[in-house]
Amino acid sequence: MSHRRSLSVAALACLFLVSACGGSDDDATTTQAPATEASAPADTEPAETMPAETVPADTMPADTMPAETSPTTEVALGSIIDVATAAGEFTTLLAAVDAAGLTETLATSKVTVLAPTDAAFEALGQAAIDAVLADPAALEALLLNHVLPAPQMAAQLSIFSNAVTLGGGSLPVALVGSDLTIGGATVITADVMADNGVIHVIDTVIVPAAG
């Protein structure tokens, strides 16, 4: 009897021992840390080797945006009357133009003016100047004999043998060396630009041919 009890006790002890060992294994299994998902795959390219994204132009800082080119603004030169007045050597010519009522014409029309200087008018003599000023028709004919239709540069004029004036006359043109002559007057300063045309300064008043 005591021998059976001893076996039973031993069997129960073994059963409890097995149960205890099995429980430890289950606990160890359930407490094992799962694999970490944060681990990067071996073939992942390092961050520093990835190409940088291009910033769109409209999101660039203002100081890095290319500067816009401002359109070029042309400087106003003034009309032929303005340019001649500013030069200060055409007072007699301008007074004659005003007396003939041609100021507006020379200020707005696209023309070329052969402009005699004050010294050129003085060479005519005061008596001749007074006589012309006293005759409106003669004054207008004299002035229009110094005006050519359309702006014409000296280089353009030099290739022709004559130039037609607004007065209906024809002036001989010659190029002698570097000197350009028109109607017998020498061009002393060529291609003085104005907004509505060009001025060629001449040293002689070109008197229209009779008739």
Short mmCIF file of C-alpha atoms in Angstrom, two decimals:
data_model
loop_
_atom_site.label_atom_id
_atom_site.label_comp_id
_atom_site.label_asym_id
_atom_site.label_seq_id
_atom_site.Cartn_x
_atom_site.Cartn_y
_atom_site.Cartn_z
CA MET A 1 0.00 0.00 0.00
CA SER A 2 2.69 2.43 0.93
CA HIS A 3 4.62 1.35 -2.19
CA ARG A 4 1.65 2.30 -4.48
CA ARG A 5 1.24 5.61 -2.80
CA SER A 6 4.89 6.31 -3.35
CA LEU A 7 4.50 5.53 -7.10
CA SER A 8 1.44 7.69 -7.35
CA VAL A 9 3.18 10.57 -5.69
CA ALA A 10 6.19 10.11 -7.99
CA ALA A 11 3.88 10.02 -11.07
CA LEU A 12 2.08 13.17 -10.03
CA ALA A 13 5.39 14.88 -9.41
CA CYS A 14 6.55 13.98 -12.93
CA LEU A 15 3.27 15.24 -14.42
CA PHE A 16 3.57 18.57 -12.67
CA LEU A 17 7.17 18.85 -13.80
CA VAL A 18 6.24 18.24 -17.46
CA SER A 19 3.41 20.74 -17.26
CA ALA A 20 5.71 23.30 -15.73
CA CYS A 21 8.30 22.81 -18.48
CA GLY A 22 5.66 23.06 -21.24
CA GLY A 23 4.33 26.31 -19.78
CA SER A 24 7.84 27.81 -19.80
CA ASP A 25 8.30 26.98 -23.50
CA ASP A 26 4.94 28.61 -24.40
CA ASP A 27 5.84 31.72 -22.44
CA ALA A 28 9.22 31.94 -24.14
CA THR A 29 7.55 31.62 -27.54
CA THR A 30 4.94 34.29 -26.87
CA THR A 31 7.44 36.75 -25.43
CA GLN A 32 9.90 36.47 -28.33
CA ALA A 33 10.29 39.89 -30.08
CA PRO A 34 8.91 39.96 -33.64
CA ALA A 35 11.17 40.93 -36.51
CA THR A 36 11.48 44.72 -36.78
CA GLU A 37 9.83 46.16 -39.91
CA ALA A 38 12.07 49.25 -39.74
CA SER A 39 15.03 47.27 -40.99
CA ALA A 40 15.87 48.55 -44.48
CA PRO A 41 16.16 45.99 -47.28
CA ALA A 42 19.74 45.31 -48.31
CA ASP A 43 19.20 46.65 -51.86
CA THR A 44 17.75 50.03 -50.76
CA GLU A 45 19.77 52.93 -52.28
CA PRO A 46 21.27 55.25 -49.63
CA ALA A 47 19.42 58.58 -49.26
CA GLU A 48 22.44 60.69 -50.22
CA THR A 49 22.69 59.07 -53.67
CA MET A 50 19.07 59.80 -54.65
CA PRO A 51 18.77 62.56 -57.31
CA ALA A 52 17.62 65.92 -55.95
CA GLU A 53 14.20 67.08 -57.03
CA THR A 54 14.16 70.07 -59.38
CA VAL A 55 12.40 73.09 -57.89
CA PRO A 56 9.84 74.55 -60.33
CA ALA A 57 10.78 78.01 -61.63
CA ASP A 58 7.68 79.63 -60.19
CA THR A 59 8.58 78.44 -56.66
CA MET A 60 12.15 79.75 -56.74
CA PRO A 61 12.98 82.56 -54.32
CA ALA A 62 12.59 86.03 -55.80
CA ASP A 63 16.31 86.79 -55.61
CA THR A 64 17.19 83.74 -57.71
CA MET A 65 14.68 84.40 -60.52
CA PRO A 66 16.25 85.74 -63.75
CA ALA A 67 15.79 89.47 -64.15
CA GLU A 68 13.46 90.58 -66.91
CA THR A 69 14.96 92.81 -69.56
CA SER A 70 13.26 96.18 -69.77
CA PRO A 71 12.36 97.31 -73.25
CA THR A 72 14.62 99.95 -74.64
CA THR A 73 13.07 103.41 -74.59
CA GLU A 74 13.94 105.72 -77.45
CA VAL A 75 14.99 109.22 -76.42
CA ALA A 76 12.95 111.98 -78.07
CA LEU A 77 15.17 114.31 -80.10
CA GLY A 78 12.55 116.96 -80.79
CA SER A 79 11.26 118.25 -84.10
CA ILE A 80 13.42 119.88 -86.76
CA ILE A 81 12.34 123.26 -85.34
CA ASP A 82 13.31 122.15 -81.81
CA VAL A 83 16.74 120.87 -82.89
CA ALA A 84 17.46 123.99 -84.97
CA THR A 85 16.42 126.26 -82.10
CA ALA A 86 18.62 124.39 -79.62
CA ALA A 87 21.64 124.68 -81.96
CA GLY A 88 21.58 128.48 -81.67
CA GLU A 89 23.06 129.20 -85.11
CA PHE A 90 19.87 129.33 -87.17
CA THR A 91 18.09 132.41 -85.75
CA THR A 92 17.66 134.10 -89.14
CA LEU A 93 16.41 130.90 -90.78
CA LEU A 94 13.90 130.28 -87.99
CA ALA A 95 12.66 133.88 -88.13
CA ALA A 96 12.13 133.53 -91.89
CA VAL A 97 10.33 130.19 -91.43
CA ASP A 98 8.02 131.79 -88.85
CA ALA A 99 7.34 134.80 -91.10
CA ALA A 100 6.42 132.48 -93.97
CA GLY A 101 4.07 130.41 -91.78
CA LEU A 102 6.09 127.21 -92.28
CA THR A 103 6.92 126.46 -88.65
CA GLU A 104 4.21 123.81 -88.26
CA THR A 105 5.18 122.19 -91.56
CA LEU A 106 8.82 121.78 -90.56
CA ALA A 107 7.85 120.62 -87.07
CA THR A 108 5.60 117.77 -88.23
CA SER A 109 6.39 116.76 -91.84
CA LYS A 110 8.93 114.04 -92.65
CA VAL A 111 11.51 116.11 -94.52
CA THR A 112 15.17 116.99 -94.99
CA VAL A 113 16.20 120.59 -94.35
CA LEU A 114 19.29 122.20 -95.85
CA ALA A 115 19.86 124.75 -93.10
CA PRO A 116 21.96 127.86 -93.83
CA THR A 117 23.68 129.23 -90.74
CA ASP A 118 23.32 132.84 -89.55
CA ALA A 119 26.72 133.52 -91.11
CA ALA A 120 25.39 132.26 -94.46
CA PHE A 121 22.47 134.70 -94.31
CA GLU A 122 24.78 137.56 -93.34
CA ALA A 123 26.76 136.91 -96.51
CA LEU A 124 23.63 137.87 -98.51
CA GLY A 125 23.67 141.32 -97.00
CA GLN A 126 20.95 142.94 -94.92
CA ALA A 127 19.35 144.64 -97.92
CA ALA A 128 18.76 141.30 -99.65
CA ILE A 129 17.37 139.77 -96.49
CA ASP A 130 14.97 142.68 -95.95
CA ALA A 131 13.78 142.44 -99.56
CA VAL A 132 13.02 138.74 -99.24
CA LEU A 133 11.24 139.22 -95.92
CA ALA A 134 9.07 141.90 -97.48
CA ASP A 135 7.88 139.57 -100.26
CA PRO A 136 5.93 136.57 -98.82
CA ALA A 137 5.94 134.65 -102.12
CA ALA A 138 9.68 135.11 -102.61
CA LEU A 139 10.31 134.19 -98.98
CA GLU A 140 8.32 130.95 -99.26
CA ALA A 141 10.07 130.02 -102.52
CA LEU A 142 13.48 130.67 -100.93
CA LEU A 143 12.71 128.52 -97.88
CA LEU A 144 11.14 125.63 -99.79
CA ASN A 145 14.25 125.59 -101.96
CA HIS A 146 16.04 124.33 -98.82
CA VAL A 147 13.58 121.51 -98.05
CA LEU A 148 13.72 118.02 -99.60
CA PRO A 149 10.88 115.49 -99.39
CA ALA A 150 11.41 112.65 -96.89
CA PRO A 151 14.39 112.23 -94.56
CA GLN A 152 17.52 111.71 -96.67
CA MET A 153 20.95 111.02 -95.21
CA ALA A 154 24.05 112.54 -96.80
CA ALA A 155 25.18 109.12 -98.06
CA GLN A 156 21.86 108.74 -99.88
CA LEU A 157 22.07 112.18 -101.48
CA SER A 158 25.65 111.68 -102.62
CA ILE A 159 24.73 108.90 -105.06
CA PHE A 160 22.45 111.20 -107.09
CA SER A 161 23.34 114.04 -109.45
CA ASN A 162 20.48 116.24 -108.31
CA ALA A 163 17.91 116.62 -105.55
CA VAL A 164 14.33 117.79 -106.02
CA THR A 165 13.02 120.34 -103.50
CA LEU A 166 9.55 120.93 -102.08
CA GLY A 167 9.57 124.20 -104.02
CA GLY A 168 9.73 122.24 -107.27
CA GLY A 169 13.33 123.09 -108.04
CA SER A 170 16.22 120.75 -108.79
CA LEU A 171 19.54 121.23 -107.02
CA PRO A 172 22.78 119.79 -108.44
CA VAL A 173 24.55 117.38 -106.09
CA ALA A 174 28.29 116.69 -106.20
CA LEU A 175 30.77 114.83 -104.04
CA VAL A 176 34.22 116.38 -104.30
CA GLY A 177 36.63 114.40 -102.18
CA SER A 178 34.89 114.22 -98.82
CA ASP A 179 32.86 117.42 -99.41
CA LEU A 180 29.21 117.11 -100.40
CA THR A 181 27.75 120.12 -102.20
CA ILE A 182 24.06 120.71 -102.89
CA GLY A 183 22.91 123.62 -105.04
CA GLY A 184 26.41 125.11 -104.80
CA ALA A 185 26.36 125.10 -100.96
CA THR A 186 28.78 122.90 -99.04
CA VAL A 187 27.42 120.63 -96.31
CA ILE A 188 29.49 121.52 -93.26
CA THR A 189 27.63 119.26 -90.81
CA ALA A 190 25.63 116.32 -92.14
CA ASP A 191 22.95 114.08 -90.67
CA VAL A 192 21.74 116.11 -87.68
CA MET A 193 18.82 113.94 -86.62
CA ALA A 194 15.39 115.07 -85.44
CA ASP A 195 12.21 113.16 -84.66
CA ASN A 196 10.61 114.06 -87.98
CA GLY A 197 13.60 114.23 -90.26
CA VAL A 198 17.21 115.28 -90.76
CA ILE A 199 19.13 118.55 -91.04
CA HIS A 200 22.21 119.14 -93.19
CA VAL A 201 23.96 122.36 -92.18
CA ILE A 202 25.16 124.37 -95.21
CA ASP A 203 27.42 127.40 -95.58
CA THR A 204 25.46 129.24 -98.28
CA VAL A 205 21.85 130.36 -98.83
CA ILE A 206 20.57 128.62 -101.97
CA VAL A 207 18.69 131.24 -103.96
CA PRO A 208 16.10 129.75 -106.38
CA ALA A 209 16.80 130.13 -110.05
CA ALA A 210 14.83 132.91 -111.72
CA GLY A 211 11.50 131.77 -113.16
#
